[in-house]
Amino acid sequence: MDGLVNVSRRRFLKASGVAGGGLVVGFTLTGCSSSAPPVVRLEGDFVPNAFLQITPENHFRFYCPRDEMGQGVNTGLTTLVAEELDVAPWEIEVLWAGVHSDYANPEFGVQGTGGSTSIKAHYRQLRQVGANVRAVLLEAAAGQLGRPVAALSTEDGHVLVDGERHPYGHFVAAAAAFAMPAEAPLKPASEFKYIGKEFARIDALEKSTGTAEFGIDIDVPGLHHGVVRRCPVAGGALKSFRDDKARSVPGITDVVEIGSGVAVVADRYWAAKKGAQALEVEWSLPPLASLDTERLQADYRVGLDRDGDVTGERGDLDAGFRQASQVVDNEYWAPYLAHAPMEPMNAVVRIEGGEADVWTGSQGIVAAQGLVARYSGLEKSKVRAHNTYLGGGFGRRATLTHVIEATQLAVATGKPIKVLWSREDDIQSGIYRPASLMRIKAGVDDAGRLTAWQAKRVGGNITPDTLGNMMPALLPGAVGDGVIDWMVGLADGAFDGWVVDHSSIEGLYEDYDTPNREVRHVTVNHGLPLTFWRSVGHSYTAFAKETMMDELAAKAGLDAVEFRLRNTQDKPRLHNVIRVAGERLRQWPRRPGRHLGFAAHSSFSTDVAEVAEVSVDNGAIKVHRVLCVVDCGVAVNPDIVRAQMEGSVMYGLTAALHGELDLENGAIKQSNFHDYPILRMNEAPAVDVVIIDSTEEPTGVGEPGLPPIAPAVANAVFAATGQRLRSLPLKLA
Amino acid sequence: MIEFTLYGIRVQTDESPDTPLLWAVRDTFKLKGSKFGCGAGFCGSCTMHVDGEAVRTCVLPIAAVAGKAVTTIEGLAEPDQLHPLQEAWVSHSVPQCGYCQPGQIMSAAALLARNPNANEAEVESAMAGNICRCGCYPRIKQAILSVAGQASGPSLDDLATEVS
């Protein structure tokens, strides 16, 4: 390893608080990304990483580069490195990685967790880390024991030779002197001990004893609590406020005007909360304040007649419709949704002696660091960002305005500050899954083959707001706010009239073999901030596409499975999950009053087919059982794959049966779990998960189970009642 | 000054009497296992035991627990031991994000304390006040039923486990 890299790494490890001695392992990987840190350029094609630490006492530490929000990434990524290192995953202490480009998500080029990418993106990289380290340890052991490498083997963190077991730790001092191989051979799948095997997730104990630490649990000496009053309408500005009543609450130390509103600071949360409630605030309302849901829908309906921007064109649409013997033309509606993770947004920021610390559970710790630097005026190198467990993410924790608020309060008061949002803040002052009006017109011929697929989506674009919230964090401090606004404006403008924001229409047209198709997008944006919500565009497009497929199947005189099989000749993996789920559907034990619905969808490179067993009683829809067939390539931890499918079904059912945010005078009407209900245990179906056996590399798992559930339930409701429901949430007439 | 016991230890606080028990426990006594989820008693993340009953402490003023016995997730089992539900939670790999799980376990423990052989319907009814946004419900239910001696729930029948 190059000396400069070593120096750089030591400095970094020191800065990020890696303590103790032992072997700290960097590794080199061919095929570097454009985000490679400057030191690597001295080495040409290599990108170093810093993931593992082994002490002389044979203690193993893994610096987990992705954020754990429930999806099991700390178990999954630890398993990858453990497999090739030949140590049991549960023997390894897992720590959250600090900020460093070595920890970038290989798919994004920056440190970010989302898009169901973690296992897929790190599958080879982290196994290679483990294999390289094991190879170096074997070389060191061979030298120290005076035996050839070929005479040595490994097991559970030990080198085995002549019936003796030597802990890896005995060789770490010697190993530090050896050059790391570029690519030590990886195990064949037949030798896997942990990948593909069942074992309890490594964080289950901490999370069952109340000892797992979330952002909300962070405490530092002198910590003060900030509660912010924000304009009820997004984009509004503070006009004036009176704080005499607020200041009379015991414990209040400061009342501060910040970018998002007015904050009350106290030595304990409850006092700050009471103080914030006692503030009298007047707002300057933005144009959004004249909007309610009815007008929004009317505006979208007008948008549906606009041409919009074209994408996904193929073949000759008119010819396709001429070949059709049946044509179906429908509109579909999906409302705004909040993510509502159980842990409300929060962050702790401490600024002291020209340096800062930020603690927050986020989907991009580098963004937390960048925001603290920008809003405190400190260099990024002076800001230490500490990750924690995330009490749910679902896309919400990629937007970190709460970090800005905590930073502004820490700067203004000189105190360490925790900002905690209430549930009302979360639902009413957040960033949302966009509402969408969709139209699909499709033709099918006498052979049951799709001949034409014309789709349009009307609504706000998902990407620009998220980009706008991230850019201040990721760009250098020298890039001013005005420049950022201009760049975000460019992106926003580009998505209206130039190119289509793919996230906003993904899933609307790709899955089936349609020789003639056209997809259009019409941007109608009223200003409510929008972002990624578990499965993003797929969360609404699959509902439109898969309920349309059911109608087309009926028109073609085919059953739901056969029709989909005929139209997935070019999609073997999707075809196969439809086939397997279809076989289960045929064998499904029929119960009186129960009805079955089918849907399939590809997202995040994973294919899923689902069957929902539903009953309808006095207009109430009850989902009793769900079958989920998934092909996600190699299931690194099958039980976590199963858990993600179960969880995605529940998250999707909340949206299918309950999820709806309404606008009234531009403000979100719903406020807490009484009027924004989340699925509860008495409503939760049994979920049977079938994982297709595969040797292909892993694909996404955190989101793909979600998109098919709403249409599967809607199709079952049709079977039960004869009513085609084309709006979410599903409500019977 | 309000006095109560926190898993057997007598404690006092001079917090304002309207302070919810959750915030007194978290901010004054620094026990962070009980979580804030909604502030309105809707989600159960803050569930503790007050005189053995599962209570939503985000809406329970400390004035109401004067002289009472409060137990949090930290005091559910003897030191260095696990409650049978905690063991079941681990063996069923129940948690995903884990944030709601202390509240889930406290609700389940109160249920089994009064009804050690609770059946599926009783579990669903007792647990309906605890939201899990990750949707761990099937596993929570199975874990509770396994401790209640009712383990063979119907969720893993002939459709379930086969890998094609």
PDB file of C-alpha atoms in Angstrom, chain A residues 277-393:
ATOM      1  CA  GLN A 277     -47.268  26.309  21.741  1.00  0.00           C
ATOM      2  CA  ALA A 278     -47.503  29.611  23.614  1.00  0.00           C
ATOM      3  CA  LEU A 279     -45.907  31.609  20.782  1.00  0.00           C
ATOM      4  CA  GLU A 280     -48.206  33.923  18.879  1.00  0.00           C
ATOM      5  CA  VAL A 281     -47.100  33.868  15.266  1.00  0.00           C
ATOM      6  CA  GLU A 282     -48.289  35.532  12.068  1.00  0.00           C
ATOM      7  CA  TRP A 283     -47.268  34.188   8.678  1.00  0.00           C
ATOM      8  CA  SER A 284     -47.027  35.563   5.178  1.00  0.00           C
ATOM      9  CA  LEU A 285     -48.764  32.902   3.162  1.00  0.00           C
ATOM     10  CA  PRO A 286     -47.543  31.718  -0.245  1.00  0.00           C
ATOM     11  CA  PRO A 287     -49.808  31.078  -3.293  1.00  0.00           C
ATOM     12  CA  LEU A 288     -50.155  27.456  -2.176  1.00  0.00           C
ATOM     13  CA  ALA A 289     -52.428  28.766   0.613  1.00  0.00           C
ATOM     14  CA  SER A 290     -55.321  29.047  -1.827  1.00  0.00           C
ATOM     15  CA  LEU A 291     -55.186  25.365  -2.721  1.00  0.00           C
ATOM     16  CA  ASP A 292     -57.408  22.558  -1.564  1.00  0.00           C
ATOM     17  CA  THR A 293     -57.608  18.965  -2.768  1.00  0.00           C
ATOM     18  CA  GLU A 294     -60.607  19.586  -5.026  1.00  0.00           C
ATOM     19  CA  ARG A 295     -58.855  22.365  -6.919  1.00  0.00           C
ATOM     20  CA  LEU A 296     -55.682  20.327  -7.098  1.00  0.00           C
ATOM     21  CA  GLN A 297     -57.560  17.478  -8.727  1.00  0.00           C
ATOM     22  CA  ALA A 298     -59.279  19.889 -11.120  1.00  0.00           C
ATOM     23  CA  ASP A 299     -55.901  21.342 -12.112  1.00  0.00           C
ATOM     24  CA  TYR A 300     -54.553  17.836 -12.689  1.00  0.00           C
ATOM     25  CA  ARG A 301     -57.558  17.007 -14.833  1.00  0.00           C
ATOM     26  CA  VAL A 302     -56.812  20.020 -17.026  1.00  0.00           C
ATOM     27  CA  GLY A 303     -53.206  18.820 -17.154  1.00  0.00           C
ATOM     28  CA  LEU A 304     -54.341  15.476 -18.449  1.00  0.00           C
ATOM     29  CA  ASP A 305     -55.374  17.198 -21.702  1.00  0.00           C
ATOM     30  CA  ARG A 306     -51.960  18.789 -22.156  1.00  0.00           C
ATOM     31  CA  ASP A 307     -49.425  17.040 -24.389  1.00  0.00           C
ATOM     32  CA  GLY A 308     -46.633  17.097 -21.820  1.00  0.00           C
ATOM     33  CA  ASP A 309     -43.207  15.563 -22.414  1.00  0.00           C
ATOM     34  CA  VAL A 310     -42.702  12.253 -24.174  1.00  0.00           C
ATOM     35  CA  THR A 311     -40.568   9.357 -23.044  1.00  0.00           C
ATOM     36  CA  GLY A 312     -40.503   5.592 -23.553  1.00  0.00           C
ATOM     37  CA  GLU A 313     -41.654   5.804 -27.177  1.00  0.00           C
ATOM     38  CA  ARG A 314     -41.613   2.619 -29.226  1.00  0.00           C
ATOM     39  CA  GLY A 315     -43.218   1.425 -32.464  1.00  0.00           C
ATOM     40  CA  ASP A 316     -46.333   3.008 -33.950  1.00  0.00           C
ATOM     41  CA  LEU A 317     -49.055   3.743 -31.430  1.00  0.00           C
ATOM     42  CA  ASP A 318     -51.843   4.329 -33.965  1.00  0.00           C
ATOM     43  CA  ALA A 319     -51.030   1.106 -35.751  1.00  0.00           C
ATOM     44  CA  GLY A 320     -51.030  -0.646 -32.387  1.00  0.00           C
ATOM     45  CA  PHE A 321     -54.513   0.556 -31.571  1.00  0.00           C
ATOM     46  CA  ARG A 322     -55.700  -0.464 -35.057  1.00  0.00           C
ATOM     47  CA  GLN A 323     -54.441  -4.006 -34.400  1.00  0.00           C
ATOM     48  CA  ALA A 324     -56.336  -4.167 -31.124  1.00  0.00           C
ATOM     49  CA  SER A 325     -59.629  -5.959 -30.856  1.00  0.00           C
ATOM     50  CA  GLN A 326     -60.257  -4.441 -27.416  1.00  0.00           C
ATOM     51  CA  VAL A 327     -59.211  -1.049 -26.089  1.00  0.00           C
ATOM     52  CA  VAL A 328     -59.485   0.063 -22.457  1.00  0.00           C
ATOM     53  CA  ASP A 329     -58.978   3.679 -21.367  1.00  0.00           C
ATOM     54  CA  ASN A 330     -58.950   4.598 -17.661  1.00  0.00           C
ATOM     55  CA  GLU A 331     -57.847   7.267 -15.220  1.00  0.00           C
ATOM     56  CA  TYR A 332     -56.210   6.557 -11.860  1.00  0.00           C
ATOM     57  CA  TRP A 333     -55.639   8.713  -8.796  1.00  0.00           C
ATOM     58  CA  ALA A 334     -53.114   8.471  -5.983  1.00  0.00           C
ATOM     59  CA  PRO A 335     -52.951  11.048  -3.152  1.00  0.00           C
ATOM     60  CA  TYR A 336     -50.131  12.765  -1.303  1.00  0.00           C
ATOM     61  CA  LEU A 337     -48.602  10.608   1.430  1.00  0.00           C
ATOM     62  CA  ALA A 338     -46.291  11.188   4.391  1.00  0.00           C
ATOM     63  CA  HIS A 339     -43.645   8.595   5.287  1.00  0.00           C
ATOM     64  CA  ALA A 340     -44.461   8.724   9.014  1.00  0.00           C
ATOM     65  CA  PRO A 341     -41.464   6.779  10.334  1.00  0.00           C
ATOM     66  CA  MET A 342     -41.987   5.933  13.994  1.00  0.00           C
ATOM     67  CA  GLU A 343     -39.043   8.089  15.091  1.00  0.00           C
ATOM     68  CA  PRO A 344     -39.873  11.713  14.298  1.00  0.00           C
ATOM     69  CA  MET A 345     -37.120  13.803  12.727  1.00  0.00           C
ATOM     70  CA  ASN A 346     -34.424  14.948  15.129  1.00  0.00           C
ATOM     71  CA  ALA A 347     -30.808  16.040  15.277  1.00  0.00           C
ATOM     72  CA  VAL A 348     -28.271  17.072  17.893  1.00  0.00           C
ATOM     73  CA  VAL A 349     -25.699  19.723  16.974  1.00  0.00           C
ATOM     74  CA  ARG A 350     -22.879  20.931  19.214  1.00  0.00           C
ATOM     75  CA  ILE A 351     -20.505  23.674  18.131  1.00  0.00           C
ATOM     76  CA  GLU A 352     -17.518  24.246  20.396  1.00  0.00           C
ATOM     77  CA  GLY A 353     -14.036  25.666  19.926  1.00  0.00           C
ATOM     78  CA  GLY A 354     -14.349  26.055  16.181  1.00  0.00           C
ATOM     79  CA  GLU A 355     -15.480  22.467  15.669  1.00  0.00           C
ATOM     80  CA  ALA A 356     -18.868  20.848  15.444  1.00  0.00           C
ATOM     81  CA  ASP A 357     -20.498  17.494  16.061  1.00  0.00           C
ATOM     82  CA  VAL A 358     -23.786  16.376  14.609  1.00  0.00           C
ATOM     83  CA  TRP A 359     -25.660  13.252  15.640  1.00  0.00           C
ATOM     84  CA  THR A 360     -28.607  12.170  13.565  1.00  0.00           C
ATOM     85  CA  GLY A 361     -29.964   8.992  12.058  1.00  0.00           C
ATOM     86  CA  SER A 362     -29.932   9.841   8.373  1.00  0.00           C
ATOM     87  CA  GLN A 363     -29.892   8.199   4.960  1.00  0.00           C
ATOM     88  CA  GLY A 364     -26.818  10.273   4.111  1.00  0.00           C
ATOM     89  CA  ILE A 365     -24.462  11.213   6.904  1.00  0.00           C
ATOM     90  CA  VAL A 366     -22.334  13.202   4.456  1.00  0.00           C
ATOM     91  CA  ALA A 367     -25.323  15.497   3.893  1.00  0.00           C
ATOM     92  CA  ALA A 368     -25.660  16.048   7.651  1.00  0.00           C
ATOM     93  CA  GLN A 369     -22.010  17.065   7.773  1.00  0.00           C
ATOM     94  CA  GLY A 370     -22.406  19.348   4.764  1.00  0.00           C
ATOM     95  CA  LEU A 371     -25.455  21.110   6.184  1.00  0.00           C
ATOM     96  CA  VAL A 372     -23.796  21.766   9.546  1.00  0.00           C
ATOM     97  CA  ALA A 373     -20.739  23.154   7.760  1.00  0.00           C
ATOM     98  CA  ARG A 374     -22.794  25.400   5.481  1.00  0.00           C
ATOM     99  CA  TYR A 375     -25.036  26.799   8.223  1.00  0.00           C
ATOM    100  CA  SER A 376     -22.294  27.196  10.836  1.00  0.00           C
ATOM    101  CA  GLY A 377     -19.683  28.584   8.478  1.00  0.00           C
ATOM    102  CA  LEU A 378     -17.192  25.893   9.506  1.00  0.00           C
ATOM    103  CA  GLU A 379     -15.123  23.864   7.075  1.00  0.00           C
ATOM    104  CA  LYS A 380     -16.487  20.364   6.509  1.00  0.00           C
ATOM    105  CA  SER A 381     -13.243  19.016   7.948  1.00  0.00           C
ATOM    106  CA  LYS A 382     -14.215  20.648  11.263  1.00  0.00           C
ATOM    107  CA  VAL A 383     -17.570  18.875  11.404  1.00  0.00           C
ATOM    108  CA  ARG A 384     -17.796  15.358  12.803  1.00  0.00           C
ATOM    109  CA  ALA A 385     -20.985  13.590  11.721  1.00  0.00           C
ATOM    110  CA  HIS A 386     -22.143  10.653  13.841  1.00  0.00           C
ATOM    111  CA  ASN A 387     -24.687   8.187  12.598  1.00  0.00           C
ATOM    112  CA  THR A 388     -27.137   6.224  14.755  1.00  0.00           C
ATOM    113  CA  TYR A 389     -29.831   3.656  14.133  1.00  0.00           C
ATOM    114  CA  LEU A 390     -32.708   5.169  12.158  1.00  0.00           C
ATOM    115  CA  GLY A 391     -36.210   4.755  13.574  1.00  0.00           C
ATOM    116  CA  GLY A 392     -37.484   4.152  10.059  1.00  0.00           C
ATOM    117  CA  GLY A 393     -36.350   5.844   6.865  1.00  0.00           C
TER     118      GLY A 393
END
